[in-house]
């Protein structure tokens, strides 16, 4: 079977050449273990942190020459664990490999693999609308952003898995959703998902587009990006606006410490003058209530699971690199490794 191993730590934004495809022997499941066949791999931006040579978080860094690890959906091929049976679908953090072995009782911080119900929705959505991105969007909009009916939310990286869900959740709650994304095609994709207005941060008239999209300012800024996009949004925030700080992808390629002098003094002045409330959050999972709400909105047609696919495990390194280089996919980009049996 094939697997993707880490060839070198990323310098700047990740490149496909930071990885290597290797042939490996089929693993065997021992007592208490599951043999899994990978169906989908999620190329999540936060995986960049585990590819940093000088990570400040200490743990979590990948070993060179070892398989890359991240969120996946798999099918159980053989089970030596009483809670799982062959044929079950599961979501968890596993190797980027065609087949892999996990021990549910010894799993990482996210706990044992989550069993999925294929009757509820396609199992790939466990990595998008009904997975980490959907739950992150839900918590960021509702709990951290405290978005109210009739308010306006502006969302950066709105074409991504989290942002596209955040905008649709905002609409389902009766708010106005404005999305920022790169390129006309992506912005059109957001309008197709029901966003009220968009602004293309790669266009030369981005500032004018943003002004037109936010004639009365914004009550919430769902922050996914940082850098110049954020500096452009700040003047449009109302007094007392909330800023759920979900991510800062524009900085990920700079390593954990970032560059030297930056725009922070101006940024802090805006926080002070406007009494902005900024609250960071990470790893907030909405749990069953959130998943039920999202599934309910999907059933009512209020939320669509935007996802797109590239095929074969060989495509995983290039797909991961494309997250940072700008691709045209709206919603969750997944690597489709194999069809379910
Ligand atoms: N706090 C948490 O618990 C948590 C959980 C999950 C994700 N996150 C964060 O949430 C953010 C979105 O994640 P996701 O899963 O939605 O990712 P995703 O589906 O891979 O989308 C990433 C988006 O980022 C945009 N982007 C990439 N580089 C950019 C740059 N330099 N400037 C502006 N936009 C850029 C791309 O859109 P364009 O083509 O429009 O540039 C792309 O749509 C990331 O910052 C991620 O780290 C946080």
Coordinates of C-alpha atoms and ligand atoms in Angstrom, one line a residue, residues 13 43-47 49 132-133 136 156-164 180-183 186 201-202 222-226 229 245-252 280-285 322-333, ligand 1:
X13 CA 4.0 27.8 2.9
X43 CA -6.0 18.9 4.0
X44 CA -6.5 21.2 7.0
X45 CA -4.4 24.4 7.2
X46 CA -3.7 23.9 10.9
X47 CA -1.6 20.8 9.9
X49 CA 1.8 23.8 12.6
X132 CA -14.3 19.9 12.8
X133 CA -14.9 22.8 10.4
X136 CA -15.7 25.4 14.6
X156 CA -12.4 36.1 6.0
X157 CA -11.3 33.0 4.1
X158 CA -15.1 32.6 3.6
X159 CA -14.5 30.2 0.7
X160 CA -12.9 27.7 3.0
X161 CA -14.5 24.9 5.0
X162 CA -15.0 26.9 8.2
X163 CA -15.9 30.2 6.5
X164 CA -18.4 28.8 4.1
X180 CA -14.2 37.8 1.8
X181 CA -12.4 35.4 -0.6
X182 CA -9.8 35.4 -3.4
X183 CA -11.0 35.6 -7.0
X186 CA -14.8 31.9 -5.5
X201 CA -9.3 40.5 -1.6
X202 CA -7.2 39.8 -4.6
X222 CA -15.0 36.0 12.0
X223 CA -11.2 36.1 11.6
X224 CA -9.5 33.3 9.7
X225 CA -6.7 35.2 8.0
X226 CA -4.9 38.1 9.6
X229 CA -7.2 41.5 4.9
X245 CA -10.3 34.8 16.3
X246 CA -10.4 31.4 14.6
X247 CA -7.2 31.4 12.6
X248 CA -4.5 33.5 10.8
X249 CA -3.6 31.5 7.7
X250 CA -1.8 34.5 6.1
X251 CA 0.9 34.0 8.8
X252 CA 1.2 30.2 8.8
X280 CA -9.5 33.5 20.4
X281 CA -10.8 30.0 20.3
X282 CA -9.3 26.6 19.3
X283 CA -10.6 23.1 19.5
X284 CA -14.1 24.1 20.5
X285 CA -16.3 21.2 19.4
X322 CA -2.8 24.3 -2.8
X323 CA -4.6 25.4 0.4
X324 CA -1.9 28.0 0.9
X325 CA -1.3 28.8 -2.8
X326 CA -4.9 29.6 -3.6
X327 CA -7.2 27.1 -5.3
X328 CA -10.6 27.6 -6.7
X329 CA -12.5 25.1 -4.6
X330 CA -15.3 26.4 -2.3
X331 CA -15.9 24.6 0.9
X332 CA -14.0 21.5 2.1
X333 CA -11.2 20.2 -0.1
Ligands
LIG1 N1 -9.6 27.7 16.0 C1 -9.9 26.5 15.6 O1 -10.3 25.6 16.4 C2 -9.8 26.2 14.1 C3 -10.3 25.0 13.6 C4 -10.3 24.8 12.2 C5 -9.7 25.7 11.4 N2 -9.2 26.9 11.9 C6 -8.6 27.9 11.1 O2 -9.7 28.5 10.3 C7 -9.2 29.0 9.1 C8 -9.9 28.3 7.9 O3 -9.7 26.9 7.9 P1 -10.5 26.0 6.9 O4 -10.6 24.6 7.5 O5 -11.7 26.6 6.5 O6 -9.5 26.0 5.7 P2 -9.7 25.7 4.1 O7 -11.0 25.0 3.8 O8 -8.4 25.0 3.7 O9 -9.7 27.1 3.5 C9 -8.6 27.9 3.7 C10 -8.9 29.3 3.0 O10 -7.9 30.2 3.3 C11 -7.7 31.1 2.3 N3 -6.3 31.6 2.3 C12 -5.2 30.8 2.2 N4 -4.1 31.6 2.3 C13 -4.6 32.9 2.4 C14 -4.0 34.2 2.6 N5 -2.6 34.3 2.6 N6 -4.7 35.3 2.7 C15 -6.1 35.2 2.7 N7 -6.8 34.0 2.6 C16 -6.0 32.9 2.5 C17 -8.1 30.3 1.0 O11 -9.0 31.1 0.3 P3 -8.7 32.1 -0.9 O12 -8.6 31.3 -2.1 O13 -9.9 33.0 -0.8 O14 -7.4 32.8 -0.5 C18 -8.9 29.1 1.5 O15 -10.3 29.2 1.1 C19 -7.7 28.6 9.1 O16 -7.0 29.8 9.6 C20 -7.6 27.5 10.1 O17 -6.3 27.4 10.6 C21 -9.2 27.1 13.3

